[in-house]
Amino acid sequence: MIKENYSKILENVKNACIRSGRSPEEVTLIAVSKTKPVPMLEEAYSAGARDFGENKVQEIRDKFPVLPDDIKWHMIGHLQTNKVKYIVDKVCLIHSVDSYHLAEEISRQAEKKGVNADILIEVNMAEEESKFGLYKDEVTDLVREVAKLPHINIKGLMTIAPYVTNPEDNRKYFRAIRDLSIDIAKENIDNVSMSVLSMGMTGDYEVAIEEGATFVRVGTGIFGERNYTV
């Protein structure tokens, strides 16, 4: 079932790109594997998935050594500073940087591990109190400060849009963060690239692609419902 689901999502990604005049190569599908056991990830891997997203540091630590080493791991959940050291050299991208304090710790731990950490700044475009992320008017100032830190590369922005039954309701948020990324790119800040837009999940990823997403994060659409007891 996972193989069929993955293939169907890929086809939808391709069609959304075609509708919006984009190349499918511009969009990477992240299989969001949080709470899922290793055999399910192996099934997705055999279907072609190479980018996996996890919410918890412990899951990355557990899964990293037992799965193929060509997997690209994405930290997409809220990251506590005291856990940065466990994953900074294991993930290809940290999507959820929302404070200078966190960025500073990523820089420090990346230096210790002898790596450069690629990060995204998380933006709470809908200004939902229940979610992490900066409000829109806070983003540029943080980007300027974080860009000065060594061993960190700012690659773009990430947002988690509201849960909606009609994906069109989130188009305005996807469009707004794309516009914000364009504005930041125009600033030509050293060590800042706005080449990545991580947005769109199972319910709205096609709309996100139409509005410029380069990474979409799909869990339920590939693996089925999450197990919230884990």
Coordinates of N, CA and C in Angstrom, one line a residue:
M1 N 0.8 -1.2 0.0 CA 0.0 0.0 0.0 C 0.8 1.3 0.0
I2 N 2.0 1.2 0.8 CA 2.8 2.4 0.8 C 3.4 2.7 -0.5
K3 N 3.8 1.7 -1.3 CA 4.4 1.9 -2.6 C 3.3 2.6 -3.5
E4 N 2.1 2.1 -3.5 CA 1.1 2.7 -4.3 C 0.8 4.1 -3.9
N5 N 0.7 4.3 -2.6 CA 0.5 5.7 -2.1 C 1.6 6.7 -2.5
Y6 N 2.9 6.2 -2.4 CA 4.0 7.0 -2.8 C 4.0 7.4 -4.3
S7 N 3.7 6.4 -5.1 CA 3.6 6.6 -6.5 C 2.5 7.6 -6.9
K8 N 1.4 7.5 -6.2 CA 0.2 8.4 -6.4 C 0.6 9.8 -6.1
I9 N 1.2 10.0 -4.9 CA 1.6 11.3 -4.5 C 2.6 11.9 -5.5
L10 N 3.6 11.1 -5.9 CA 4.6 11.6 -6.9 C 3.9 12.1 -8.2
E11 N 2.9 11.3 -8.6 CA 2.1 11.7 -9.8 C 1.4 13.0 -9.6
N12 N 0.8 13.2 -8.4 CA 0.1 14.4 -8.1 C 1.1 15.6 -8.1
V13 N 2.3 15.4 -7.5 CA 3.3 16.4 -7.5 C 3.6 16.8 -8.9
K14 N 3.8 15.8 -9.8 CA 4.2 16.1 -11.2 C 3.1 16.9 -11.9
N15 N 1.8 16.5 -11.6 CA 0.7 17.2 -12.2 C 0.6 18.6 -11.7
A16 N 0.8 18.8 -10.4 CA 0.7 20.2 -9.9 C 1.8 21.1 -10.5
C17 N 3.0 20.5 -10.7 CA 4.1 21.2 -11.3 C 3.7 21.6 -12.8
I18 N 3.2 20.7 -13.5 CA 2.7 21.0 -14.9 C 1.7 22.1 -14.9
R19 N 0.7 22.0 -14.0 CA -0.3 23.1 -14.0 C 0.2 24.4 -13.7
S20 N 1.3 24.5 -12.9 CA 1.9 25.8 -12.6 C 3.1 26.2 -13.4
G21 N 3.4 25.4 -14.5 CA 4.5 25.7 -15.4 C 5.8 25.5 -14.8
R22 N 5.9 24.5 -13.9 CA 7.2 24.2 -13.2 C 7.7 22.8 -13.6
S23 N 9.0 22.6 -13.5 CA 9.5 21.3 -13.7 C 9.4 20.5 -12.4
P24 N 8.9 19.2 -12.6 CA 8.8 18.3 -11.4 C 10.1 18.2 -10.6
E25 N 11.3 18.4 -11.3 CA 12.6 18.3 -10.6 C 12.7 19.4 -9.6
E26 N 11.9 20.4 -9.7 CA 12.0 21.6 -8.7 C 11.5 21.2 -7.3
V27 N 10.7 20.1 -7.3 CA 10.0 19.8 -6.0 C 10.4 18.5 -5.5
T28 N 10.8 18.4 -4.2 CA 11.2 17.2 -3.5 C 10.1 16.8 -2.6
L29 N 9.7 15.5 -2.7 CA 8.7 15.0 -1.8 C 9.4 14.4 -0.5
I30 N 9.1 14.9 0.6 CA 9.6 14.3 1.9 C 8.6 13.4 2.5
A31 N 9.0 12.2 2.7 CA 8.1 11.2 3.3 C 8.2 11.4 4.8
V32 N 7.1 11.9 5.4 CA 7.1 12.2 6.8 C 6.8 10.9 7.6
S33 N 7.9 10.4 8.2 CA 7.8 9.1 8.8 C 7.8 9.1 10.3
K34 N 7.4 10.2 10.9 CA 7.3 10.3 12.4 C 6.3 9.2 12.9
T35 N 6.7 8.6 13.9 CA 6.0 7.5 14.6 C 5.9 6.2 13.9
K36 N 6.4 6.2 12.6 CA 6.3 5.0 11.8 C 7.5 4.0 12.1
P37 N 7.3 2.7 12.1 CA 8.4 1.8 12.4 C 9.2 1.6 11.2
V38 N 10.4 1.1 11.4 CA 11.4 1.0 10.4 C 10.9 0.2 9.1
P39 N 10.2 -0.9 9.3 CA 9.7 -1.7 8.1 C 8.9 -0.8 7.2
M40 N 8.1 0.1 7.7 CA 7.3 1.0 6.8 C 8.2 2.0 6.1
L41 N 9.3 2.4 6.7 CA 10.3 3.3 6.0 C 11.0 2.5 4.9
E42 N 11.3 1.3 5.2 CA 12.0 0.4 4.2 C 11.1 0.2 3.0
E43 N 9.8 0.1 3.3 CA 8.9 -0.1 2.1 C 8.8 1.2 1.3
A44 N 8.8 2.3 2.0 CA 8.8 3.6 1.2 C 10.1 3.8 0.5
Y45 N 11.2 3.4 1.1 CA 12.5 3.4 0.5 C 12.5 2.6 -0.8
S46 N 12.0 1.4 -0.7 CA 11.9 0.5 -1.9 C 11.0 1.1 -3.0
A47 N 10.1 2.0 -2.6 CA 9.3 2.6 -3.6 C 10.0 3.8 -4.3
G48 N 11.1 4.2 -3.7 CA 11.9 5.3 -4.3 C 12.1 6.5 -3.4
A49 N 11.5 6.5 -2.2 CA 11.7 7.6 -1.3 C 13.2 7.6 -0.8
R50 N 13.8 8.8 -0.8 CA 15.1 9.0 -0.3 C 15.1 10.2 0.8
D51 N 14.1 11.0 0.8 CA 14.0 12.1 1.7 C 13.0 11.7 2.8
F52 N 13.4 11.7 4.0 CA 12.5 11.3 5.1 C 12.5 12.5 6.2
G53 N 11.3 12.8 6.7 CA 11.2 13.8 7.7 C 10.7 13.3 9.0
E54 N 11.4 13.7 10.1 CA 11.0 13.3 11.4 C 10.8 14.5 12.3
N55 N 9.9 14.3 13.3 CA 9.6 15.4 14.2 C 10.4 15.4 15.5
K56 N 10.9 14.1 15.8 CA 11.6 14.0 17.1 C 13.0 13.5 16.9
V57 N 13.9 14.1 17.7 CA 15.3 13.8 17.6 C 15.6 12.3 17.9
Q58 N 14.9 11.8 18.9 CA 15.1 10.4 19.2 C 14.8 9.4 18.1
E59 N 13.8 9.8 17.3 CA 13.4 8.9 16.1 C 14.5 8.9 15.1
I60 N 15.1 10.1 14.9 CA 16.2 10.2 13.9 C 17.4 9.3 14.5
R61 N 17.7 9.5 15.7 CA 18.8 8.7 16.3 C 18.6 7.2 16.2
D62 N 17.3 6.8 16.4 CA 17.0 5.3 16.3 C 17.1 4.8 14.9
K63 N 16.6 5.6 14.0 CA 16.4 5.1 12.6 C 17.6 5.3 11.7
F64 N 18.4 6.3 12.0 CA 19.6 6.6 11.2 C 20.5 5.5 11.0
P65 N 20.9 4.7 12.1 CA 21.9 3.7 11.9 C 21.4 2.4 11.3
V66 N 20.1 2.2 11.2 CA 19.6 0.9 10.7 C 19.0 1.0 9.3
L67 N 19.0 2.2 8.7 CA 18.5 2.4 7.4 C 19.6 2.8 6.4
P68 N 19.4 2.7 5.1 CA 20.4 3.0 4.1 C 21.0 4.4 4.3
D69 N 22.3 4.5 4.0 CA 23.0 5.7 4.3 C 22.9 6.7 3.2
D70 N 22.1 6.4 2.1 CA 21.8 7.4 1.1 C 20.5 8.2 1.4
I71 N 19.9 7.9 2.5 CA 18.7 8.6 2.9 C 19.1 10.0 3.4
K72 N 18.3 11.0 3.0 CA 18.5 12.4 3.5 C 17.4 12.6 4.5
W73 N 17.9 12.9 5.7 CA 17.0 13.1 6.9 C 16.7 14.5 7.1
H74 N 15.5 14.8 7.3 CA 15.0 16.2 7.5 C 14.4 16.3 8.9
M75 N 14.9 17.3 9.7 CA 14.3 17.6 11.0 C 13.2 18.6 10.8
I76 N 12.0 18.2 10.9 CA 10.9 19.1 10.6 C 10.1 19.5 11.8
G77 N 10.4 18.9 13.0 CA 9.7 19.3 14.2 C 10.4 20.3 15.0
H78 N 9.7 20.8 16.1 CA 10.4 21.7 17.0 C 11.6 21.1 17.6
L79 N 12.7 21.9 17.6 CA 14.0 21.3 18.0 C 14.4 22.1 19.3
Q80 N 14.7 21.3 20.4 CA 15.2 21.9 21.6 C 16.7 22.0 21.5
T81 N 17.2 23.1 22.1 CA 18.6 23.4 22.0 C 19.5 22.2 22.6
N82 N 19.0 21.6 23.7 CA 19.8 20.5 24.3 C 19.9 19.2 23.5
K83 N 19.1 19.2 22.4 CA 19.1 18.0 21.6 C 19.8 18.2 20.2
V84 N 20.2 19.4 19.9 CA 20.9 19.7 18.6 C 22.1 18.8 18.4
K85 N 22.9 18.6 19.4 CA 24.1 17.8 19.3 C 23.9 16.4 18.7
Y86 N 22.7 15.9 18.9 CA 22.5 14.5 18.5 C 22.2 14.3 17.0
I87 N 21.8 15.4 16.4 CA 21.3 15.3 15.0 C 22.0 16.2 14.0
V88 N 22.8 17.1 14.5 CA 23.3 18.2 13.6 C 24.2 17.6 12.5
D89 N 24.8 16.5 12.7 CA 25.6 15.8 11.7 C 24.9 14.7 11.0
K90 N 23.6 14.5 11.3 CA 22.9 13.4 10.7 C 21.8 13.9 9.7
V91 N 21.4 15.1 9.8 CA 20.3 15.6 9.0 C 20.9 16.5 7.9
C92 N 20.2 16.5 6.7 CA 20.6 17.3 5.6 C 20.0 18.7 5.7
L93 N 18.9 18.9 6.5 CA 18.3 20.2 6.6 C 17.4 20.2 7.9
I94 N 17.6 21.3 8.6 CA 16.7 21.6 9.8 C 15.7 22.6 9.4
H95 N 14.4 22.2 9.3 CA 13.4 23.1 8.8 C 12.8 24.0 9.8
S96 N 13.1 23.9 11.1 CA 12.3 24.5 12.1 C 13.1 25.4 13.0
V97 N 13.9 26.3 12.5 CA 14.7 27.2 13.3 C 13.8 28.5 13.5
D98 N 13.5 28.8 14.8 CA 12.6 29.9 15.0 C 13.1 30.9 16.1
S99 N 14.4 30.8 16.4 CA 15.0 31.7 17.4 C 16.5 31.8 17.1
Y100 N 17.1 33.0 17.6 CA 18.5 33.1 17.5 C 19.2 32.2 18.4
H101 N 18.6 31.9 19.6 CA 19.2 31.0 20.6 C 19.4 29.6 20.0
L102 N 18.4 29.1 19.3 CA 18.5 27.8 18.7 C 19.6 27.8 17.6
A103 N 19.6 28.9 16.7 CA 20.5 28.9 15.6 C 22.0 29.0 16.2
E104 N 22.1 29.7 17.3 CA 23.5 29.8 17.9 C 23.9 28.4 18.4
E105 N 23.0 27.6 18.9 CA 23.4 26.3 19.4 C 23.7 25.4 18.2
I106 N 23.0 25.5 17.1 CA 23.2 24.7 15.9 C 24.6 25.1 15.4
S107 N 24.9 26.4 15.4 CA 26.3 26.8 14.9 C 27.4 26.2 15.8
R108 N 27.1 26.2 17.1 CA 28.2 25.7 18.0 C 28.4 24.2 17.9
Q109 N 27.3 23.5 17.8 CA 27.4 22.0 17.6 C 27.9 21.6 16.3
A110 N 27.6 22.4 15.2 CA 28.1 22.1 13.9 C 29.6 22.3 13.9
E111 N 30.1 23.3 14.5 CA 31.5 23.5 14.6 C 32.2 22.3 15.3
K112 N 31.6 21.9 16.4 CA 32.2 20.7 17.1 C 32.2 19.5 16.3
K113 N 31.2 19.3 15.5 CA 31.1 18.1 14.6 C 31.9 18.2 13.3
G114 N 32.4 19.4 13.0 CA 33.1 19.7 11.8 C 32.2 19.7 10.6
V115 N 31.0 20.2 10.7 CA 30.0 20.2 9.6 C 29.5 21.6 9.4
N116 N 28.8 21.9 8.3 CA 28.0 23.1 8.1 C 26.6 22.7 8.1
A117 N 25.7 23.3 8.9 CA 24.3 23.0 9.0 C 23.5 23.8 8.1
D118 N 22.7 23.2 7.2 CA 21.7 23.9 6.4 C 20.4 24.0 7.2
I119 N 19.9 25.2 7.2 CA 18.6 25.4 8.0 C 17.6 26.2 7.2
L120 N 16.4 26.1 7.7 CA 15.3 27.0 7.2 C 14.8 27.8 8.4
I121 N 14.3 28.9 8.2 CA 13.6 29.7 9.2 C 12.1 29.4 9.2
E122 N 11.6 29.0 10.3 CA 10.2 28.6 10.4 C 9.3 29.9 10.6
V123 N 8.3 30.0 9.8 CA 7.4 31.2 9.8 C 6.0 30.8 10.1
N124 N 5.4 31.4 11.1 CA 4.0 31.1 11.5 C 3.1 32.1 10.7
M125 N 2.9 31.8 9.4 CA 2.3 32.8 8.5 C 0.8 33.1 9.0
A126 N 0.1 32.1 9.5 CA -1.3 32.3 9.9 C -1.3 32.8 11.4
E127 N -0.2 33.0 12.0 CA -0.1 33.5 13.4 C -1.0 32.8 14.3
E128 N -0.9 31.4 14.3 CA -1.7 30.6 15.2 C -0.9 30.4 16.5
E129 N -1.6 30.7 17.6 CA -0.9 30.7 18.9 C -0.4 29.3 19.2
S130 N -1.1 28.2 18.7 CA -0.7 26.9 19.0 C 0.5 26.4 18.3
K131 N 1.1 27.2 17.4 CA 2.2 26.7 16.6 C 3.5 27.5 16.8
F132 N 4.6 26.9 16.6 CA 5.9 27.5 16.7 C 6.1 28.4 15.4
G133 N 7.2 29.1 15.4 CA 7.5 29.9 14.2 C 7.4 31.4 14.5
L134 N 8.1 32.2 13.7 CA 8.1 33.6 13.8 C 6.9 34.2 13.0
Y135 N 6.5 35.3 13.5 CA 5.5 36.1 12.7 C 6.2 36.8 11.6
K136 N 5.5 37.1 10.5 CA 6.1 37.5 9.3 C 7.0 38.7 9.5
D137 N 6.6 39.7 10.4 CA 7.4 40.9 10.5 C 8.7 40.7 11.3
E138 N 8.9 39.5 11.9 CA 10.1 39.2 12.7 C 11.1 38.5 11.9
V139 N 10.8 38.0 10.7 CA 11.6 37.1 10.0 C 12.9 37.7 9.4
T140 N 12.8 38.9 8.8 CA 14.0 39.4 8.1 C 15.1 39.8 9.1
D141 N 14.7 40.3 10.3 CA 15.7 40.7 11.3 C 16.4 39.4 11.8
L142 N 15.7 38.4 12.0 CA 16.3 37.1 12.5 C 17.2 36.6 11.4
V143 N 16.8 36.6 10.2 CA 17.7 36.1 9.1 C 19.0 36.9 9.1
R144 N 18.9 38.2 9.2 CA 20.1 39.0 9.2 C 21.1 38.6 10.4
E145 N 20.6 38.3 11.5 CA 21.4 38.0 12.7 C 22.0 36.5 12.5
V146 N 21.1 35.6 12.2 CA 21.5 34.2 12.1 C 22.6 34.1 10.9
A147 N 22.4 34.9 9.9 CA 23.4 34.8 8.8 C 24.8 35.1 9.1
K148 N 25.0 35.7 10.3 CA 26.4 36.1 10.7 C 27.0 34.9 11.4
L149 N 26.3 33.9 11.8 CA 26.8 32.8 12.6 C 27.7 31.9 11.7
P150 N 28.8 31.4 12.2 CA 29.6 30.4 11.4 C 28.9 29.0 11.3
H151 N 29.2 28.3 10.3 CA 28.8 26.9 10.2 C 27.3 26.7 10.0
I152 N 26.6 27.8 9.6 CA 25.2 27.7 9.3 C 25.0 28.3 7.9
N153 N 24.1 27.7 7.2 CA 23.7 28.2 5.9 C 22.2 28.3 5.9
I154 N 21.7 29.5 5.7 CA 20.2 29.7 5.6 C 19.8 29.5 4.2
K155 N 18.9 28.4 4.0 CA 18.5 28.0 2.7 C 17.2 28.5 2.2
G156 N 16.4 29.0 3.2 CA 15.0 29.4 2.8 C 14.1 29.4 4.0
L157 N 12.8 29.3 3.8 CA 11.8 29.4 4.8 C 10.9 28.1 4.8
M158 N 10.3 27.9 6.0 CA 9.3 26.8 6.2 C 8.1 27.4 6.9
T159 N 6.9 26.8 6.5 CA 5.7 27.1 7.3 C 4.9 25.9 7.4
I160 N 4.1 25.9 8.5 CA 3.0 24.8 8.7 C 1.7 25.6 8.6
A161 N 1.0 25.4 7.5 CA -0.3 26.1 7.4 C -1.3 25.5 8.3
P162 N -2.4 26.2 8.5 CA -3.5 25.7 9.3 C -4.1 24.4 8.8
Y163 N -4.7 23.6 9.7 CA -5.5 22.5 9.2 C -6.8 23.0 8.6
V164 N -7.0 22.6 7.4 CA -8.3 23.1 6.7 C -8.9 21.9 5.9
T165 N -10.2 22.0 5.7 CA -10.8 20.9 4.9 C -10.7 21.3 3.4
N166 N -10.6 22.6 3.1 CA -10.5 23.0 1.7 C -9.1 23.6 1.5
P167 N -8.2 22.9 0.8 CA -6.8 23.3 0.6 C -6.7 24.7 0.1
E168 N -7.7 25.2 -0.7 CA -7.6 26.5 -1.2 C -7.5 27.6 -0.2
D169 N -8.0 27.2 1.0 CA -8.0 28.2 2.1 C -6.6 28.5 2.6
N170 N -5.6 27.7 2.2 CA -4.2 27.9 2.6 C -3.4 28.6 1.5
R171 N -4.0 28.8 0.4 CA -3.3 29.4 -0.7 C -2.7 30.8 -0.3
K172 N -3.5 31.5 0.4 CA -3.0 32.9 0.7 C -1.8 32.9 1.6
Y173 N -1.7 31.8 2.5 CA -0.5 31.7 3.3 C 0.7 31.3 2.5
F174 N 0.5 30.3 1.6 CA 1.6 29.9 0.8 C 2.1 31.0 -0.1
R175 N 1.2 31.8 -0.6 CA 1.6 32.9 -1.5 C 2.4 34.0 -0.7
A176 N 1.9 34.2 0.5 CA 2.5 35.2 1.4 C 3.9 34.8 1.8
I177 N 4.2 33.6 2.1 CA 5.6 33.2 2.5 C 6.5 33.2 1.2
R178 N 5.9 32.8 0.1 CA 6.7 32.9 -1.1 C 7.1 34.4 -1.4
D179 N 6.2 35.3 -1.3 CA 6.5 36.7 -1.4 C 7.5 37.2 -0.4
L180 N 7.4 36.7 0.8 CA 8.4 37.1 1.8 C 9.8 36.6 1.4
S181 N 9.9 35.4 0.9 CA 11.2 34.8 0.5 C 11.8 35.6 -0.6
I182 N 10.9 36.1 -1.5 CA 11.4 36.9 -2.6 C 12.0 38.2 -2.1
D183 N 11.2 38.8 -1.2 CA 11.7 40.1 -0.6 C 13.0 39.9 0.1
I184 N 13.2 38.8 0.9 CA 14.4 38.6 1.6 C 15.6 38.4 0.6
A185 N 15.3 37.6 -0.4 CA 16.3 37.3 -1.5 C 16.8 38.6 -2.1
K186 N 15.9 39.6 -2.2 CA 16.3 40.9 -2.8 C 17.3 41.7 -1.9
E187 N 17.3 41.3 -0.7 CA 18.2 42.0 0.3 C 19.7 41.6 0.1
N188 N 19.9 40.5 -0.6 CA 21.3 40.1 -0.9 C 22.1 40.0 0.4
I189 N 21.6 39.3 1.4 CA 22.3 39.1 2.6 C 23.3 38.0 2.5
D190 N 24.5 38.3 2.9 CA 25.6 37.2 2.8 C 25.1 36.0 3.6
N191 N 25.4 34.8 3.0 CA 25.2 33.5 3.6 C 23.7 33.2 3.6
V192 N 22.9 33.9 2.8 CA 21.5 33.6 2.8 C 21.0 33.3 1.4
S193 N 20.4 32.1 1.2 CA 19.8 31.7 -0.1 C 18.3 31.5 0.2
M194 N 17.5 32.0 -0.6 CA 16.0 31.7 -0.5 C 15.6 30.7 -1.5
S195 N 16.4 29.7 -1.7 CA 16.1 28.8 -2.8 C 15.1 27.7 -2.4
V196 N 14.9 27.6 -1.0 CA 14.0 26.5 -0.5 C 12.8 27.1 0.1
L197 N 11.6 26.5 -0.2 CA 10.3 26.8 0.4 C 9.7 25.5 0.8
S198 N 9.7 25.2 2.1 CA 9.2 24.0 2.7 C 7.8 24.3 3.1
M199 N 6.8 23.8 2.4 CA 5.4 24.1 2.8 C 4.5 23.1 2.0
G200 N 3.4 22.8 2.7 CA 2.4 21.9 2.1 C 2.5 20.5 2.7
M201 N 1.4 20.0 3.1 CA 1.4 18.6 3.7 C 0.3 17.8 3.0
T202 N -0.1 16.7 3.6 CA -1.0 15.8 2.9 C -2.2 16.4 2.3
G203 N -2.8 17.3 3.1 CA -4.1 17.9 2.7 C -4.0 19.1 1.7
D204 N -2.8 19.7 1.5 CA -2.7 20.9 0.7 C -1.5 21.0 -0.1
Y205 N -0.7 19.9 -0.3 CA 0.6 20.0 -0.9 C 0.5 20.5 -2.4
E206 N -0.6 20.1 -3.1 CA -0.7 20.5 -4.5 C -0.9 22.0 -4.6
V207 N -1.6 22.6 -3.8 CA -1.8 24.1 -3.7 C -0.4 24.7 -3.4
A208 N 0.3 24.1 -2.4 CA 1.6 24.7 -2.0 C 2.6 24.6 -3.2
I209 N 2.5 23.6 -4.0 CA 3.4 23.5 -5.2 C 3.0 24.6 -6.2
E210 N 1.8 24.8 -6.4 CA 1.3 25.8 -7.3 C 1.8 27.2 -6.9
E211 N 2.0 27.3 -5.6 CA 2.5 28.6 -5.1 C 4.0 28.7 -4.8
G212 N 4.7 27.7 -5.2 CA 6.2 27.8 -5.2 C 6.9 26.8 -4.3
A213 N 6.3 25.9 -3.6 CA 7.0 25.0 -2.7 C 8.1 24.2 -3.4
T214 N 9.2 24.1 -2.8 CA 10.3 23.2 -3.3 C 10.4 21.9 -2.5
F215 N 9.9 21.9 -1.3 CA 9.8 20.7 -0.5 C 8.3 20.6 0.0
V216 N 7.7 19.4 -0.2 CA 6.4 19.2 0.4 C 6.6 18.0 1.4
R217 N 5.9 18.1 2.5 CA 6.1 17.1 3.6 C 4.8 16.3 3.8
V218 N 4.8 15.1 3.3 CA 3.6 14.2 3.2 C 3.8 13.0 4.1
G219 N 3.0 12.8 5.1 CA 3.0 11.7 6.0 C 1.8 10.8 5.8
T220 N 0.7 11.2 6.2 CA -0.5 10.4 6.1 C -0.8 9.9 4.7
G221 N -0.6 10.8 3.7 CA -0.8 10.4 2.3 C 0.0 9.2 1.9
I222 N 1.1 9.0 2.5 CA 2.0 7.9 2.2 C 1.9 6.7 3.1
F223 N 1.9 7.0 4.4 CA 2.0 5.9 5.4 C 0.6 5.6 6.1
G224 N -0.4 6.4 5.8 CA -1.6 6.3 6.5 C -1.6 7.1 7.8
E225 N -2.7 6.9 8.6 CA -2.8 7.7 9.8 C -1.7 7.5 10.8
R226 N -1.3 8.5 11.5 CA -0.2 8.4 12.5 C -0.7 7.7 13.7
N227 N 0.2 7.0 14.4 CA -0.1 6.4 15.7 C 0.3 7.4 16.8
Y228 N -0.7 8.0 17.4 CA -0.5 9.1 18.4 C -0.1 8.5 19.8
T229 N -0.1 7.2 19.9 CA 0.2 6.7 21.2 C 1.7 6.5 21.4
V230 N 2.5 6.7 20.3 CA 3.9 6.5 20.4 C 4.5 7.7 21.1

